[in-house]
PDB file of C-alpha atoms in Angstrom:
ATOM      1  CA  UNK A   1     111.586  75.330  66.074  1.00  0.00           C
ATOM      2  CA  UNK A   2     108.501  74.780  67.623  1.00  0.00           C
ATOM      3  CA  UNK A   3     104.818  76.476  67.145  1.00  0.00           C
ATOM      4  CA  UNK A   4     102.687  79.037  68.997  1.00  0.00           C
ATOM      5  CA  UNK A   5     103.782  79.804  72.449  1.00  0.00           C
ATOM      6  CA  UNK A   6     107.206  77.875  72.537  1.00  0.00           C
ATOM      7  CA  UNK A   7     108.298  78.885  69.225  1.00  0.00           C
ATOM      8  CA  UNK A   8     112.112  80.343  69.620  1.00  0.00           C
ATOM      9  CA  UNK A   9     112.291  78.979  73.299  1.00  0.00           C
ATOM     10  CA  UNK A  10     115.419  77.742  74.521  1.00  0.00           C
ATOM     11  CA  UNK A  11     115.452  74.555  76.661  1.00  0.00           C
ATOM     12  CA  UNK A  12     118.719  73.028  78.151  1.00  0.00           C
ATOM     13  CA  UNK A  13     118.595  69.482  78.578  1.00  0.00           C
ATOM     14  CA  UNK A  14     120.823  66.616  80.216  1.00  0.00           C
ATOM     15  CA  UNK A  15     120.414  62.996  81.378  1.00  0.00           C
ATOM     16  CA  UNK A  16     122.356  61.302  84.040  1.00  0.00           C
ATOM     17  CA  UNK A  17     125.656  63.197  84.801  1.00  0.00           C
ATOM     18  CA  UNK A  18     125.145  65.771  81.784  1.00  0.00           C
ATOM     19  CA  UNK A  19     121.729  66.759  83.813  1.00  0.00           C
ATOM     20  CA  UNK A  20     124.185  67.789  86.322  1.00  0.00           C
ATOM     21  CA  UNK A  21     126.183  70.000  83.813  1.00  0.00           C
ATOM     22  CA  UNK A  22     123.263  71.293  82.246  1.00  0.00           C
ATOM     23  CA  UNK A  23     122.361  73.077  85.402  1.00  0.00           C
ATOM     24  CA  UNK A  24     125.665  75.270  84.735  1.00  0.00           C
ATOM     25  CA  UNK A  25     124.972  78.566  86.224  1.00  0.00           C
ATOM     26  CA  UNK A  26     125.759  80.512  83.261  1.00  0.00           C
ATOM     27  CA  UNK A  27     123.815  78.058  81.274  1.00  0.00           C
ATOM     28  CA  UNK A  28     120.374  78.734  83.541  1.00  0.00           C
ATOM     29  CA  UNK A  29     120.629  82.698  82.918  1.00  0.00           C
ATOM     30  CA  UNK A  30     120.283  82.479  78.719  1.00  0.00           C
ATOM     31  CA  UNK A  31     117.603  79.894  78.953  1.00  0.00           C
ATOM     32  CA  UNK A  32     113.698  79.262  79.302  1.00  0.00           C
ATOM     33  CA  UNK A  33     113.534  76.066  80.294  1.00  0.00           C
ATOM     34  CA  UNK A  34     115.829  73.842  82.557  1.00  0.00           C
ATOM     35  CA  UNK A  35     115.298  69.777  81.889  1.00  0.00           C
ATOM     36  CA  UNK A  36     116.884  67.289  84.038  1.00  0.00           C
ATOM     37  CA  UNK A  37     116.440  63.685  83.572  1.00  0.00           C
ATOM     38  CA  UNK A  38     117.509  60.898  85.887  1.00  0.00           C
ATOM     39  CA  UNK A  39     120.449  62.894  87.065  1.00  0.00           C
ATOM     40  CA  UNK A  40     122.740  62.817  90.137  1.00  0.00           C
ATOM     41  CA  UNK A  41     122.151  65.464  91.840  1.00  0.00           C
ATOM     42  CA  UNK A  42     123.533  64.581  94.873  1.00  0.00           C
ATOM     43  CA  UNK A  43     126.846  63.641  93.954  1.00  0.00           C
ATOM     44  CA  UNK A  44     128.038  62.931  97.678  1.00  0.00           C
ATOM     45  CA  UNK A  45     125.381  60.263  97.837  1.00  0.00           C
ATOM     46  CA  UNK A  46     126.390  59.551  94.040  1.00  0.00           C
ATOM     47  CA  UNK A  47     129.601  57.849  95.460  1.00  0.00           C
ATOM     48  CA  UNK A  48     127.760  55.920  98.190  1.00  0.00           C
ATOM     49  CA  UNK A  49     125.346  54.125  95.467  1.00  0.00           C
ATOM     50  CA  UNK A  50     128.047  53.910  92.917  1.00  0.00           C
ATOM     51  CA  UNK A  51     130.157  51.955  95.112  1.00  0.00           C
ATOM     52  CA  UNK A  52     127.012  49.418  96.450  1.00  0.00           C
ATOM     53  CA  UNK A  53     126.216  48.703  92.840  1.00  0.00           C
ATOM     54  CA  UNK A  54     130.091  47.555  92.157  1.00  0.00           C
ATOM     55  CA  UNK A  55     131.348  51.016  90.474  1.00  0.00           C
ATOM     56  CA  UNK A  56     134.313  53.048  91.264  1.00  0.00           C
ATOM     57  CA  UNK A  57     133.038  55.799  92.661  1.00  0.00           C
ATOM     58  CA  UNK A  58     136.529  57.788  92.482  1.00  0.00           C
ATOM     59  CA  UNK A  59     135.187  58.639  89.086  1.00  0.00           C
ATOM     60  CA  UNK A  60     132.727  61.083  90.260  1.00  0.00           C
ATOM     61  CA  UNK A  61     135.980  62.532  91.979  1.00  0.00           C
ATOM     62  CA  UNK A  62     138.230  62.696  88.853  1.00  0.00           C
ATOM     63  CA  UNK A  63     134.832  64.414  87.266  1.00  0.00           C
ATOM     64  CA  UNK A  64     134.483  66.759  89.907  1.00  0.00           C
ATOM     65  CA  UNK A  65     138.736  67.519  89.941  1.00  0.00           C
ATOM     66  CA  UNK A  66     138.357  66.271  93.845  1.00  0.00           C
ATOM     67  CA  UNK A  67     135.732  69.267  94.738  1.00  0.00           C
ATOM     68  CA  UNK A  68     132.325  67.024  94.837  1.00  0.00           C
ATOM     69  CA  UNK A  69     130.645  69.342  97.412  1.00  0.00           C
ATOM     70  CA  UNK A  70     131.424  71.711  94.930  1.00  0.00           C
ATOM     71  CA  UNK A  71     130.435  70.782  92.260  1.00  0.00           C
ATOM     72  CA  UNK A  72     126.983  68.946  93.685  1.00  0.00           C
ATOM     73  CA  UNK A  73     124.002  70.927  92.172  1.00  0.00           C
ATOM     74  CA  UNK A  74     122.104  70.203  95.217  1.00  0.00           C
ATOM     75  CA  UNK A  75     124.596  70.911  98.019  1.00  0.00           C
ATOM     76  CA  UNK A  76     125.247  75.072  95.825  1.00  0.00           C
ATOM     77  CA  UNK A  77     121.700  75.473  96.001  1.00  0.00           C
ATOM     78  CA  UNK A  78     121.027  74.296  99.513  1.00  0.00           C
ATOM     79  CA  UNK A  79     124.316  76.387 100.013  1.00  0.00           C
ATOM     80  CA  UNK A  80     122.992  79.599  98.035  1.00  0.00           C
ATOM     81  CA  UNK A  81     119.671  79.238 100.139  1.00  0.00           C
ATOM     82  CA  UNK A  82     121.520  78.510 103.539  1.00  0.00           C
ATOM     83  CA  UNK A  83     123.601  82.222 102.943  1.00  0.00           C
ATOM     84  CA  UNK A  84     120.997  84.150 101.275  1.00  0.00           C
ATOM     85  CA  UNK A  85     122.430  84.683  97.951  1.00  0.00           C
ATOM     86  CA  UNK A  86     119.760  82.678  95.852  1.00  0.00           C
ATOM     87  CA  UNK A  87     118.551  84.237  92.459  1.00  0.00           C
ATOM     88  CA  UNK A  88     115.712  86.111  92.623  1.00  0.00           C
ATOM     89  CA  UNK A  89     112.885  84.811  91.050  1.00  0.00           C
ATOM     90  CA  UNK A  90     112.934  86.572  87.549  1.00  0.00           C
ATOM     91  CA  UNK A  91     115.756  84.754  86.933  1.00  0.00           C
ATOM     92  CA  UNK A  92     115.280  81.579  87.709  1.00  0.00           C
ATOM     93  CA  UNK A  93     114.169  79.658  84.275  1.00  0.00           C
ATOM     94  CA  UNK A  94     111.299  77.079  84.483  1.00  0.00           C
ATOM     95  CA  UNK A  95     112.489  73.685  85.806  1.00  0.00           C
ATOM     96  CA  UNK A  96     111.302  70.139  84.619  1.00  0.00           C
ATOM     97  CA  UNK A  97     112.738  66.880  86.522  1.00  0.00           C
ATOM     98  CA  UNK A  98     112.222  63.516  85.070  1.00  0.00           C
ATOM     99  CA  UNK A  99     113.314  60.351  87.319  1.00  0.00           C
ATOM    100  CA  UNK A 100     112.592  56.418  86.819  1.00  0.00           C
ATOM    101  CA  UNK A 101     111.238  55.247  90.299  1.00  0.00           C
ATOM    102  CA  UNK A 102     113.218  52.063  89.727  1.00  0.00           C
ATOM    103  CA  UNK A 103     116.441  54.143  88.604  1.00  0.00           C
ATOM    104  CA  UNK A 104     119.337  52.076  90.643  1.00  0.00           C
ATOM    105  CA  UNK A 105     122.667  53.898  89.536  1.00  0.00           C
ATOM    106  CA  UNK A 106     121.335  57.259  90.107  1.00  0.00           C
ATOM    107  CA  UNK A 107     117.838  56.644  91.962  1.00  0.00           C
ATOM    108  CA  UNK A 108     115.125  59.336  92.378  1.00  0.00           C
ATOM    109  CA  UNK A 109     115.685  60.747  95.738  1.00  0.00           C
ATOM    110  CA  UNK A 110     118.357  62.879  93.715  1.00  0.00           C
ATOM    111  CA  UNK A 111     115.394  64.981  91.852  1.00  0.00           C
ATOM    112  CA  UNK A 112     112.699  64.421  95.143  1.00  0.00           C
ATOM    113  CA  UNK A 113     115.972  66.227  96.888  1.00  0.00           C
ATOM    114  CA  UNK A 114     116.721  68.970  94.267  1.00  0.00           C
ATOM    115  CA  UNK A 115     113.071  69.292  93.714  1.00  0.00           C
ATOM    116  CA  UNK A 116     112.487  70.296  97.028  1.00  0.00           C
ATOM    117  CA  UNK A 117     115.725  72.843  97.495  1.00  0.00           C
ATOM    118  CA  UNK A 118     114.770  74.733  94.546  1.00  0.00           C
ATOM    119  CA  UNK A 119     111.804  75.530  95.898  1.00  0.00           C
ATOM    120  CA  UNK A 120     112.901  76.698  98.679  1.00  0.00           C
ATOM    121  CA  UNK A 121     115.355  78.512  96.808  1.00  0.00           C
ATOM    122  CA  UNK A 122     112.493  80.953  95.392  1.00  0.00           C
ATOM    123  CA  UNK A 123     112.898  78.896  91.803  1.00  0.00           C
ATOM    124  CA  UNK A 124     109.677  80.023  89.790  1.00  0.00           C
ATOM    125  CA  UNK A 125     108.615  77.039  88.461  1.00  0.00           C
ATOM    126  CA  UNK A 126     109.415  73.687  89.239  1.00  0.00           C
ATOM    127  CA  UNK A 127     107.687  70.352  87.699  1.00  0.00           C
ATOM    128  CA  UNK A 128     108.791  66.745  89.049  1.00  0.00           C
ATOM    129  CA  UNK A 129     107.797  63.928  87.003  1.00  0.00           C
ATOM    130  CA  UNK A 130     108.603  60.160  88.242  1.00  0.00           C
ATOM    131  CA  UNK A 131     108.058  57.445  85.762  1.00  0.00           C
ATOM    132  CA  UNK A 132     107.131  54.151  87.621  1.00  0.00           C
ATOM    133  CA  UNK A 133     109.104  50.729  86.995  1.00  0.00           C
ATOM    134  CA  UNK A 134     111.288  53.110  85.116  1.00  0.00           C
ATOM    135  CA  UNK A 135     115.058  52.595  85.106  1.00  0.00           C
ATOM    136  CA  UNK A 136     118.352  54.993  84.853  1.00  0.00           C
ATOM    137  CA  UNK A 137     117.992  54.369  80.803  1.00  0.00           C
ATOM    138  CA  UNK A 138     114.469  53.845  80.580  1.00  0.00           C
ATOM    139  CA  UNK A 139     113.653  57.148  79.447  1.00  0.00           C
ATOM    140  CA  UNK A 140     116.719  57.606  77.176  1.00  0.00           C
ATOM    141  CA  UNK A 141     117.281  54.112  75.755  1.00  0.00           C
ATOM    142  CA  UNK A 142     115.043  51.407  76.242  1.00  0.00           C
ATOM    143  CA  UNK A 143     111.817  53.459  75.652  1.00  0.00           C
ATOM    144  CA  UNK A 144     112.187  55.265  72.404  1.00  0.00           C
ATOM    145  CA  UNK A 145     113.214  51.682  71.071  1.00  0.00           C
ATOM    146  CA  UNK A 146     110.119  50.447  71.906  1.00  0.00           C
ATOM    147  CA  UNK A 147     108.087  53.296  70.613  1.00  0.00           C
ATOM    148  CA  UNK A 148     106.873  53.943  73.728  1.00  0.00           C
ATOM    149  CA  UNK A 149     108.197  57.432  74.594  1.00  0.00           C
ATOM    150  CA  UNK A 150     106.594  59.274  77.162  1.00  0.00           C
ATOM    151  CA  UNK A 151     109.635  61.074  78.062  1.00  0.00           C
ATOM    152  CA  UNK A 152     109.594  62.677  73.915  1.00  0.00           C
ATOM    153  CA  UNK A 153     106.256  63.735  74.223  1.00  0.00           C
ATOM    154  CA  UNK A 154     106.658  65.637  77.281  1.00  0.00           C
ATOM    155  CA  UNK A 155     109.415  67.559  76.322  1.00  0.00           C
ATOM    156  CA  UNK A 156     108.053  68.778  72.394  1.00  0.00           C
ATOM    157  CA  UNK A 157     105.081  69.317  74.500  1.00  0.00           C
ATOM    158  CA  UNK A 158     107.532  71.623  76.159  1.00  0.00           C
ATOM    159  CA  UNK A 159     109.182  72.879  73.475  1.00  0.00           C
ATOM    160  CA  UNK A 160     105.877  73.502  71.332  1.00  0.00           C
ATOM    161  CA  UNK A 161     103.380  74.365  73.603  1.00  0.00           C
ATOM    162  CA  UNK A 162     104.931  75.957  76.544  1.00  0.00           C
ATOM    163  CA  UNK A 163     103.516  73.328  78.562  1.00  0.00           C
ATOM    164  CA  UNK A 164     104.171  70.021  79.698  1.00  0.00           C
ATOM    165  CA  UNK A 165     101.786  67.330  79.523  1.00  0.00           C
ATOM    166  CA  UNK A 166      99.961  65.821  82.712  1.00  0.00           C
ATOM    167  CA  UNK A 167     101.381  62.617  83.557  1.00  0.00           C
ATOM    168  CA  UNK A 168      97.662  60.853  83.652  1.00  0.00           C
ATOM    169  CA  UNK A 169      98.302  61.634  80.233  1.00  0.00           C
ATOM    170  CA  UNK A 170      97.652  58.295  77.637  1.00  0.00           C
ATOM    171  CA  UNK A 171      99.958  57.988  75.548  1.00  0.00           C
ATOM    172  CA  UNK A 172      99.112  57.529  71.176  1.00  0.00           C
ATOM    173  CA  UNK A 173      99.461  54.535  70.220  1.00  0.00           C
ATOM    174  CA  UNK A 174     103.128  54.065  68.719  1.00  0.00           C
ATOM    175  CA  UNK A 175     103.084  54.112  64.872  1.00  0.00           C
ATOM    176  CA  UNK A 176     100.088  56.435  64.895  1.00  0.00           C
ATOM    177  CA  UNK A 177      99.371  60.660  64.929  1.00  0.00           C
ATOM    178  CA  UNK A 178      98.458  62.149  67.857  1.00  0.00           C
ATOM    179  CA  UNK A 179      95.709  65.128  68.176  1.00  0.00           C
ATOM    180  CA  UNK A 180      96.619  67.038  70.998  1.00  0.00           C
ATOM    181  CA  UNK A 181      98.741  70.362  70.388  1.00  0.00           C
ATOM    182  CA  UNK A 182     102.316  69.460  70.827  1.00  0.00           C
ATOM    183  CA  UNK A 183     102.299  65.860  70.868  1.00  0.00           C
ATOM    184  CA  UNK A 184     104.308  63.788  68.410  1.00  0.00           C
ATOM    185  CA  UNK A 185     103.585  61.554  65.871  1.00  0.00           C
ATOM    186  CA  UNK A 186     105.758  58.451  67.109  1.00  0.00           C
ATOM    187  CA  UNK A 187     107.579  55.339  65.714  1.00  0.00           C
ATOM    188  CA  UNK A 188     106.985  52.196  65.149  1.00  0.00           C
ATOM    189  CA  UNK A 189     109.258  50.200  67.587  1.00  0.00           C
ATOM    190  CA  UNK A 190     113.036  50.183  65.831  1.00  0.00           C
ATOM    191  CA  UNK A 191     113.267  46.662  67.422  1.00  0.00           C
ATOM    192  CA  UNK A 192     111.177  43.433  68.112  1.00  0.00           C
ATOM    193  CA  UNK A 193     109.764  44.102  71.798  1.00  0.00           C
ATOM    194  CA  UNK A 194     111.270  40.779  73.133  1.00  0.00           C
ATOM    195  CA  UNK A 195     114.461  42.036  72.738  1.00  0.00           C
ATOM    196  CA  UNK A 196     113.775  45.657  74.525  1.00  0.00           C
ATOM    197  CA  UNK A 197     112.665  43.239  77.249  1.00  0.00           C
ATOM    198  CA  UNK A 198     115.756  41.631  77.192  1.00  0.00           C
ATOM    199  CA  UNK A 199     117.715  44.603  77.060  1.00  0.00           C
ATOM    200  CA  UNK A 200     116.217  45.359  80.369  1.00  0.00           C
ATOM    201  CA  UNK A 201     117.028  42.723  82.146  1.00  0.00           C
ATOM    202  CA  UNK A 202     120.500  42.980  81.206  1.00  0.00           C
ATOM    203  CA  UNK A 203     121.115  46.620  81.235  1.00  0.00           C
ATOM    204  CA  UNK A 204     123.019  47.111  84.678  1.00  0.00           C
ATOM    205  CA  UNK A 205     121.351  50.043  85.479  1.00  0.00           C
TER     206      UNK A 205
END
């Protein structure tokens, strides 16, 4: 549980393919705080860039049981907009969207895209954060190994504070406490840097 103005707030989070669960629409109604990271929103396009990178993209058909259109969080709210029937905006929770620029399995148009309909949806809040040289794991994986994790202290920031932190921010330096409200105290790298750098380079996406 966090302090002062987030304490008790509820924040659904996914990365990559559980980003697009997360955005369930029963999920959204019970919940302050909506956080997507580095997910395919666009799962149409999904295919397309699954398939160039050497994937079968059939398996974001078996996912969706055949319906992709349907089950594409951009194409229901471009859909919802398109007939009229979007949420008003009471109950719409806040909306954070974290991409890597260099994200090449599911890259960042998806959130520039799903950014951009839920505004024009009426959503009430909507915060797009890309992380540059950043990959599809970056955030998730190869960052908090490195204790480097700017992706952590934006969300406790979220969780803690009610607000997330600008991304001019500076980050602590790993190992040591930070001052600001809301920002964690963060770990010494859990392995030798070299081999987070390796990791990179092999990490297929």
């Amino acid at each position: 549980e966090g302090s002062g103005e987030g304490r008790g707030r509820r924040v659904s989070m996914g990365s990559s393919a559980a980003a697009a669960v997360a955005a369930d629409d029963e999920v959204l109604r019970r919940i302050e705080w909506w956080v997507g990271v580095s997910g395919p929103y666009d799962l149409q396009a999904c295919m397309a860039e699954l398939d160039a990178n050497g994937i079968d993209p059939r398996i974001i058909s078996a996912m969706a049981e055949g319906d992709v259109a349907g089950c594409s969080p951009l194409e229901l709210v471009r859909a919802a907009t398109a007939a009229g029937q979007s949420p008003p905006a009471d109950r719409w929770p806040r909306m954070a969207l974290y991409h890597g620029r260099a994200d090449r399995t599911a890259p960042c148009h998806h959130s520039r895209a799903l950014d951009e309909a839920l505004r024009e949806a009426g959503a009430r809040e909507v915060r797009l954060t890309l992380y540059p040289g950043k990959s599809h794991t970056d955030p998730i994986l190869e960052d908090p190994f490195s204790g480097a994790d700017p992706l952590l202290r934006s969300l406790l920031a979220l969780v803690r504070a009610g607000s997330l932190l600008p991304d001019t921010a500076t980050p602590p330096t790993p190992g040591t406490r930070a001052s600001a409200v809301g920002e964690p105290r963060l770990l010494p790298p859990m392995v030798p840097r070299p081999l987070v750098r390796l990791a990179r380079w092999a990490n297929p996406f």
